[in-house]
Amino acid sequence: MFRFSKRFRLDKLFKNGAIRKSGLTALTLHDGTSGHGVASRYLSHEPLSCSEDSYTKCIPPLFHPLPGLKLPICLPDSAEQNPTKVTTLPNGLRVASEDALGPAACVGIYIDSGSIYETEESIGVTHLLERLAFKSTKHRSHLQIVHEVESTGGNVGASASREQMGYSYDTLKAYLPAAVELLIDCVRNPVFLESEVQEQVNRIKWEIGDITKDPQQFLLDSLHLAGFSGALGKPLMAPESALERINGSKIGKFYQENYTADRMVLAAFGVDHEHLLAIAEPLLYDLERGIAMEVPKSTYTGGDLRHKIYSEKTHVALAFEVPGGWRHEKDATALTVLQTLMGGGGSFSAGGPGKGMHSRLYLRVLNKYQEVQSFLAFSSICNDTGLFGIHSITGSDFVSKAVDVAVNELHAIATPGQVTELELHRAKNATRLAILLNLESRAIAVEDIGRQILTYGCRKPVDYFLRCLDELTLDDLTILAQKMLSSPLTMASWGDVDRVPSYASVAQRFQASI
């Protein structure tokens, strides 16, 4: 019926004059076949037979090239990636970009500044700087900034970490000059109005008071407070006590000390490098260098931090040091694969049936213990060190058993023969897929450019990391896991912490296995 109705409609077009037979008669294909003959062959009112012979007489097989049809040249399986070009201005500020096809581009500014540079006087300022991004400047009010971004259909964002700050603007290439100018104005010329500062302080206070909505972020901050002494032991989330004394002048003092040209990178994706330089250099050439500053030191010590609160759920995180951090690229790549291999997640697969359920923590924990609501491998990596561990969410009655299971799973990955080649192969493929998919996002590509230059001093191509990934073996994962478990244990818990086993008892189980 479907094929007949199609022919019927085409036949009506002939009768109505929309397609004239004289035009088809004049059309001749490359092999000399007339257009009218081809059309009449397929516009016949005779019903098609279901037999194979009669079908092939009417419809040519698709596994042979159509006569007289010229096919376009196929694209290559892989295209060479545009290089990342870097120019250092006389004041030390670096401009980096990677060109790409498409109508849109993303530009960002990344600064070597974070909570590790805070002093006792400025604790919590990094958190406020993130919240005050794209607020009033010397040349624009906050309302004007919002209006200009909306008029370009753009998207702006800011993110703070312990070691770096990032600001980004994603928009169409046609608006690039305006986007770069606005982004630089917001980063160079903030005024930190007391009214805007107080508004953000009040919002953070409300969020701290309602920490039950995001205890995972609280736990991650607690792990750093407990596990490190020195710079990385400072909180990224502004403590409530610090919020009482933060004001615009203190934020401005921290800003002037850390937002200097030699500690900044202007990064862009989807932009011609010379075009970017022509726009940005006149706006940045007079930005002052800062005084040479040594990166604050941190020492990993391990420790325990517990936050007792009435809740039906109890969160527990066990973590160990990741030696070397991002600057040991091979170990960082191995850790990424290890985290993917362990996987885990919530007891309900929010991404659809079966998503992520091939990972070890799903197969060995979530599918086995119905009392576990979430069981997840996590990492928090900095330039020279980091944390890796397991975060669990259970009812209070099962929390002791959940800690015991987490200890066993961490022991297993450090024991030769416990991880199979199939698991490694699947984890490597999943990691490769995640890397390549993420880099298709303009915002992530820009962030990768900016943060790599701050960390390594250059942008290493993705092929380098994929080669590191391909070269990984089971022995590499085992050695890395053993190295991490040999460091002191760090614990953090939230909820009914009286049910959580003591730090000494859990740490002893790891020490006995070394």
mmCIF file with all atom_site columns, N, CA and C in Angstrom, residues 216 219-221 223-224 316-320 322 335 338-340 342-344 361 375-381 386-392 410 484 490-492:
data_model
loop_
_atom_site.group_PDB
_atom_site.id
_atom_site.type_symbol
_atom_site.label_atom_id
_atom_site.label_alt_id
_atom_site.label_comp_id
_atom_site.label_asym_id
_atom_site.label_entity_id
_atom_site.label_seq_id
_atom_site.pdbx_PDB_ins_code
_atom_site.Cartn_x
_atom_site.Cartn_y
_atom_site.Cartn_z
_atom_site.occupancy
_atom_site.B_iso_or_equiv
_atom_site.pdbx_formal_charge
_atom_site.auth_seq_id
_atom_site.auth_comp_id
_atom_site.auth_asym_id
_atom_site.auth_atom_id
_atom_site.pdbx_PDB_model_num
ATOM 1   N N  . GLN A 1 216 ? 27.466 16.220 49.630 1.00 0.00 ? 216 GLN A N  1
ATOM 2   C CA . GLN A 1 216 ? 28.637 15.699 48.932 1.00 0.00 ? 216 GLN A CA 1
ATOM 3   C C  . GLN A 1 216 ? 29.709 16.771 48.792 1.00 0.00 ? 216 GLN A C  1
ATOM 4   N N  . LEU A 1 219 ? 31.315 17.163 52.099 1.00 0.00 ? 219 LEU A N  1
ATOM 5   C CA . LEU A 1 219 ? 32.246 16.071 52.387 1.00 0.00 ? 219 LEU A CA 1
ATOM 6   C C  . LEU A 1 219 ? 33.576 16.266 51.669 1.00 0.00 ? 219 LEU A C  1
ATOM 7   N N  . LEU A 1 220 ? 33.543 16.690 50.410 1.00 0.00 ? 220 LEU A N  1
ATOM 8   C CA . LEU A 1 220 ? 34.777 16.898 49.663 1.00 0.00 ? 220 LEU A CA 1
ATOM 9   C C  . LEU A 1 220 ? 35.627 17.977 50.308 1.00 0.00 ? 220 LEU A C  1
ATOM 10  N N  . ASP A 1 221 ? 34.988 19.054 50.745 1.00 0.00 ? 221 ASP A N  1
ATOM 11  C CA . ASP A 1 221 ? 35.719 20.099 51.451 1.00 0.00 ? 221 ASP A CA 1
ATOM 12  C C  . ASP A 1 221 ? 36.276 19.560 52.767 1.00 0.00 ? 221 ASP A C  1
ATOM 13  N N  . LEU A 1 223 ? 37.171 16.487 53.438 1.00 0.00 ? 223 LEU A N  1
ATOM 14  C CA . LEU A 1 223 ? 38.319 15.611 53.176 1.00 0.00 ? 223 LEU A CA 1
ATOM 15  C C  . LEU A 1 223 ? 39.603 16.419 53.024 1.00 0.00 ? 223 LEU A C  1
ATOM 16  N N  . HIS A 1 224 ? 39.535 17.571 52.360 1.00 0.00 ? 224 HIS A N  1
ATOM 17  C CA . HIS A 1 224 ? 40.724 18.411 52.227 1.00 0.00 ? 224 HIS A CA 1
ATOM 18  C C  . HIS A 1 224 ? 41.115 19.023 53.567 1.00 0.00 ? 224 HIS A C  1
ATOM 19  N N  . VAL A 1 316 ? 29.544 8.614  54.081 1.00 0.00 ? 316 VAL A N  1
ATOM 20  C CA . VAL A 1 316 ? 30.908 8.321  54.528 1.00 0.00 ? 316 VAL A CA 1
ATOM 21  C C  . VAL A 1 316 ? 31.821 8.308  53.309 1.00 0.00 ? 316 VAL A C  1
ATOM 22  N N  . ALA A 1 317 ? 32.968 8.970  53.425 1.00 0.00 ? 317 ALA A N  1
ATOM 23  C CA . ALA A 1 317 ? 33.966 8.970  52.349 1.00 0.00 ? 317 ALA A CA 1
ATOM 24  C C  . ALA A 1 317 ? 35.307 8.512  52.910 1.00 0.00 ? 317 ALA A C  1
ATOM 25  N N  . LEU A 1 318 ? 35.933 7.556  52.220 1.00 0.00 ? 318 LEU A N  1
ATOM 26  C CA . LEU A 1 318 ? 37.286 7.111  52.532 1.00 0.00 ? 318 LEU A CA 1
ATOM 27  C C  . LEU A 1 318 ? 38.183 7.538  51.386 1.00 0.00 ? 318 LEU A C  1
ATOM 28  N N  . ALA A 1 319 ? 39.322 8.150  51.694 1.00 0.00 ? 319 ALA A N  1
ATOM 29  C CA . ALA A 1 319 ? 40.180 8.665  50.623 1.00 0.00 ? 319 ALA A CA 1
ATOM 30  C C  . ALA A 1 319 ? 41.653 8.503  50.975 1.00 0.00 ? 319 ALA A C  1
ATOM 31  N N  . PHE A 1 320 ? 42.483 8.505  49.916 1.00 0.00 ? 320 PHE A N  1
ATOM 32  C CA . PHE A 1 320 ? 43.933 8.404  50.056 1.00 0.00 ? 320 PHE A CA 1
ATOM 33  C C  . PHE A 1 320 ? 44.587 9.398  49.092 1.00 0.00 ? 320 PHE A C  1
ATOM 34  N N  . VAL A 1 322 ? 46.736 10.954 46.088 1.00 0.00 ? 322 VAL A N  1
ATOM 35  C CA . VAL A 1 322 ? 47.182 10.664 44.721 1.00 0.00 ? 322 VAL A CA 1
ATOM 36  C C  . VAL A 1 322 ? 48.519 11.379 44.530 1.00 0.00 ? 322 VAL A C  1
ATOM 37  N N  . LEU A 1 335 ? 44.783 6.935  36.937 1.00 0.00 ? 335 LEU A N  1
ATOM 38  C CA . LEU A 1 335 ? 43.764 7.170  37.957 1.00 0.00 ? 335 LEU A CA 1
ATOM 39  C C  . LEU A 1 335 ? 42.397 7.389  37.318 1.00 0.00 ? 335 LEU A C  1
ATOM 40  N N  . LEU A 1 338 ? 41.141 4.069  36.372 1.00 0.00 ? 338 LEU A N  1
ATOM 41  C CA . LEU A 1 338 ? 40.783 3.327  37.576 1.00 0.00 ? 338 LEU A CA 1
ATOM 42  C C  . LEU A 1 338 ? 39.443 3.788  38.126 1.00 0.00 ? 338 LEU A C  1
ATOM 43  N N  . GLN A 1 339 ? 39.218 5.097  38.117 1.00 0.00 ? 339 GLN A N  1
ATOM 44  C CA . GLN A 1 339 ? 37.934 5.621  38.592 1.00 0.00 ? 339 GLN A CA 1
ATOM 45  C C  . GLN A 1 339 ? 36.789 5.145  37.702 1.00 0.00 ? 339 GLN A C  1
ATOM 46  N N  . THR A 1 340 ? 37.011 5.133  36.384 1.00 0.00 ? 340 THR A N  1
ATOM 47  C CA . THR A 1 340 ? 35.989 4.630  35.464 1.00 0.00 ? 340 THR A CA 1
ATOM 48  C C  . THR A 1 340 ? 35.739 3.149  35.690 1.00 0.00 ? 340 THR A C  1
ATOM 49  N N  . MET A 1 342 ? 36.129 1.398  38.451 1.00 0.00 ? 342 MET A N  1
ATOM 50  C CA . MET A 1 342 ? 35.376 1.162  39.687 1.00 0.00 ? 342 MET A CA 1
ATOM 51  C C  . MET A 1 342 ? 33.956 1.690  39.557 1.00 0.00 ? 342 MET A C  1
ATOM 52  N N  . GLY A 1 343 ? 33.817 2.899  39.001 1.00 0.00 ? 343 GLY A N  1
ATOM 53  C CA . GLY A 1 343 ? 32.498 3.435  38.673 1.00 0.00 ? 343 GLY A CA 1
ATOM 54  C C  . GLY A 1 343 ? 31.588 3.570  39.873 1.00 0.00 ? 343 GLY A C  1
ATOM 55  N N  . GLY A 1 344 ? 30.423 2.959  39.766 1.00 0.00 ? 344 GLY A N  1
ATOM 56  C CA . GLY A 1 344 ? 29.417 3.063  40.812 1.00 0.00 ? 344 GLY A CA 1
ATOM 57  C C  . GLY A 1 344 ? 28.401 4.129  40.491 1.00 0.00 ? 344 GLY A C  1
ATOM 58  N N  . LEU A 1 361 ? 31.778 -1.424 41.090 1.00 0.00 ? 361 LEU A N  1
ATOM 59  C CA . LEU A 1 361 ? 30.984 -1.082 42.268 1.00 0.00 ? 361 LEU A CA 1
ATOM 60  C C  . LEU A 1 361 ? 29.495 -1.318 42.040 1.00 0.00 ? 361 LEU A C  1
ATOM 61  N N  . PHE A 1 375 ? 27.019 4.367  45.932 1.00 0.00 ? 375 PHE A N  1
ATOM 62  C CA . PHE A 1 375 ? 28.362 3.855  46.196 1.00 0.00 ? 375 PHE A CA 1
ATOM 63  C C  . PHE A 1 375 ? 29.214 4.241  44.987 1.00 0.00 ? 375 PHE A C  1
ATOM 64  N N  . LEU A 1 376 ? 30.128 5.175  45.177 1.00 0.00 ? 376 LEU A N  1
ATOM 65  C CA . LEU A 1 376 ? 30.753 5.834  44.034 1.00 0.00 ? 376 LEU A CA 1
ATOM 66  C C  . LEU A 1 376 ? 32.240 6.074  44.258 1.00 0.00 ? 376 LEU A C  1
ATOM 67  N N  . ALA A 1 377 ? 33.051 5.747  43.247 1.00 0.00 ? 377 ALA A N  1
ATOM 68  C CA . ALA A 1 377 ? 34.473 6.110  43.271 1.00 0.00 ? 377 ALA A CA 1
ATOM 69  C C  . ALA A 1 377 ? 34.598 7.570  42.856 1.00 0.00 ? 377 ALA A C  1
ATOM 70  N N  . PHE A 1 378 ? 35.454 8.338  43.516 1.00 0.00 ? 378 PHE A N  1
ATOM 71  C CA . PHE A 1 378 ? 35.608 9.757  43.215 1.00 0.00 ? 378 PHE A CA 1
ATOM 72  C C  . PHE A 1 378 ? 37.081 10.136 43.283 1.00 0.00 ? 378 PHE A C  1
ATOM 73  N N  . SER A 1 379 ? 37.391 11.293 42.704 1.00 0.00 ? 379 SER A N  1
ATOM 74  C CA . SER A 1 379 ? 38.750 11.831 42.797 1.00 0.00 ? 379 SER A CA 1
ATOM 75  C C  . SER A 1 379 ? 38.679 13.342 42.828 1.00 0.00 ? 379 SER A C  1
ATOM 76  N N  . SER A 1 380 ? 39.686 13.945 43.442 1.00 0.00 ? 380 SER A N  1
ATOM 77  C CA . SER A 1 380 ? 39.862 15.397 43.453 1.00 0.00 ? 380 SER A CA 1
ATOM 78  C C  . SER A 1 380 ? 41.350 15.639 43.275 1.00 0.00 ? 380 SER A C  1
ATOM 79  N N  . ILE A 1 381 ? 41.746 16.032 42.060 1.00 0.00 ? 381 ILE A N  1
ATOM 80  C CA . ILE A 1 381 ? 43.169 16.095 41.722 1.00 0.00 ? 381 ILE A CA 1
ATOM 81  C C  . ILE A 1 381 ? 43.611 17.546 41.585 1.00 0.00 ? 381 ILE A C  1
ATOM 82  N N  . GLY A 1 386 ? 46.547 14.991 45.248 1.00 0.00 ? 386 GLY A N  1
ATOM 83  C CA . GLY A 1 386 ? 45.107 14.840 45.071 1.00 0.00 ? 386 GLY A CA 1
ATOM 84  C C  . GLY A 1 386 ? 44.562 13.784 46.000 1.00 0.00 ? 386 GLY A C  1
ATOM 85  N N  . LEU A 1 387 ? 43.272 13.493 45.844 1.00 0.00 ? 387 LEU A N  1
ATOM 86  C CA . LEU A 1 387 ? 42.596 12.494 46.662 1.00 0.00 ? 387 LEU A CA 1
ATOM 87  C C  . LEU A 1 387 ? 41.829 11.536 45.762 1.00 0.00 ? 387 LEU A C  1
ATOM 88  N N  . PHE A 1 388 ? 41.791 10.270 46.175 1.00 0.00 ? 388 PHE A N  1
ATOM 89  C CA . PHE A 1 388 ? 40.985 9.260  45.490 1.00 0.00 ? 388 PHE A CA 1
ATOM 90  C C  . PHE A 1 388 ? 40.360 8.366  46.535 1.00 0.00 ? 388 PHE A C  1
ATOM 91  N N  . GLY A 1 389 ? 39.096 8.004  46.322 1.00 0.00 ? 389 GLY A N  1
ATOM 92  C CA . GLY A 1 389 ? 38.454 7.147  47.300 1.00 0.00 ? 389 GLY A CA 1
ATOM 93  C C  . GLY A 1 389 ? 37.060 6.721  46.906 1.00 0.00 ? 389 GLY A C  1
ATOM 94  N N  . ILE A 1 390 ? 36.284 6.302  47.909 1.00 0.00 ? 390 ILE A N  1
ATOM 95  C CA . ILE A 1 390 ? 34.913 5.831  47.713 1.00 0.00 ? 390 ILE A CA 1
ATOM 96  C C  . ILE A 1 390 ? 33.994 6.596  48.643 1.00 0.00 ? 390 ILE A C  1
ATOM 97  N N  . HIS A 1 391 ? 32.868 7.030  48.080 1.00 0.00 ? 391 HIS A N  1
ATOM 98  C CA . HIS A 1 391 ? 31.839 7.748  48.842 1.00 0.00 ? 391 HIS A CA 1
ATOM 99  C C  . HIS A 1 391 ? 30.578 6.885  48.866 1.00 0.00 ? 391 HIS A C  1
ATOM 100 N N  . SER A 1 392 ? 30.050 6.636  50.062 1.00 0.00 ? 392 SER A N  1
ATOM 101 C CA . SER A 1 392 ? 28.846 5.797  50.191 1.00 0.00 ? 392 SER A CA 1
ATOM 102 C C  . SER A 1 392 ? 27.747 6.556  50.906 1.00 0.00 ? 392 SER A C  1
ATOM 103 N N  . LEU A 1 410 ? 38.603 -1.355 47.925 1.00 0.00 ? 410 LEU A N  1
ATOM 104 C CA . LEU A 1 410 ? 39.882 -0.669 47.744 1.00 0.00 ? 410 LEU A CA 1
ATOM 105 C C  . LEU A 1 410 ? 41.042 -1.658 47.829 1.00 0.00 ? 410 LEU A C  1
ATOM 106 N N  . MET A 1 484 ? 48.751 4.484  46.471 1.00 0.00 ? 484 MET A N  1
ATOM 107 C CA . MET A 1 484 ? 47.767 5.326  47.144 1.00 0.00 ? 484 MET A CA 1
ATOM 108 C C  . MET A 1 484 ? 47.404 4.760  48.520 1.00 0.00 ? 484 MET A C  1
ATOM 109 N N  . THR A 1 490 ? 42.242 9.142  54.949 1.00 0.00 ? 490 THR A N  1
ATOM 110 C CA . THR A 1 490 ? 41.440 10.318 55.275 1.00 0.00 ? 490 THR A CA 1
ATOM 111 C C  . THR A 1 490 ? 39.977 9.907  55.261 1.00 0.00 ? 490 THR A C  1
ATOM 112 N N  . MET A 1 491 ? 39.244 10.279 56.310 1.00 0.00 ? 491 MET A N  1
ATOM 113 C CA . MET A 1 491 ? 37.816 9.960  56.415 1.00 0.00 ? 491 MET A CA 1
ATOM 114 C C  . MET A 1 491 ? 37.012 11.227 56.636 1.00 0.00 ? 491 MET A C  1
ATOM 115 N N  . ALA A 1 492 ? 35.818 11.256 56.087 1.00 0.00 ? 492 ALA A N  1
ATOM 116 C CA . ALA A 1 492 ? 34.857 12.325 56.365 1.00 0.00 ? 492 ALA A CA 1
ATOM 117 C C  . ALA A 1 492 ? 33.470 11.706 56.367 1.00 0.00 ? 492 ALA A C  1
#
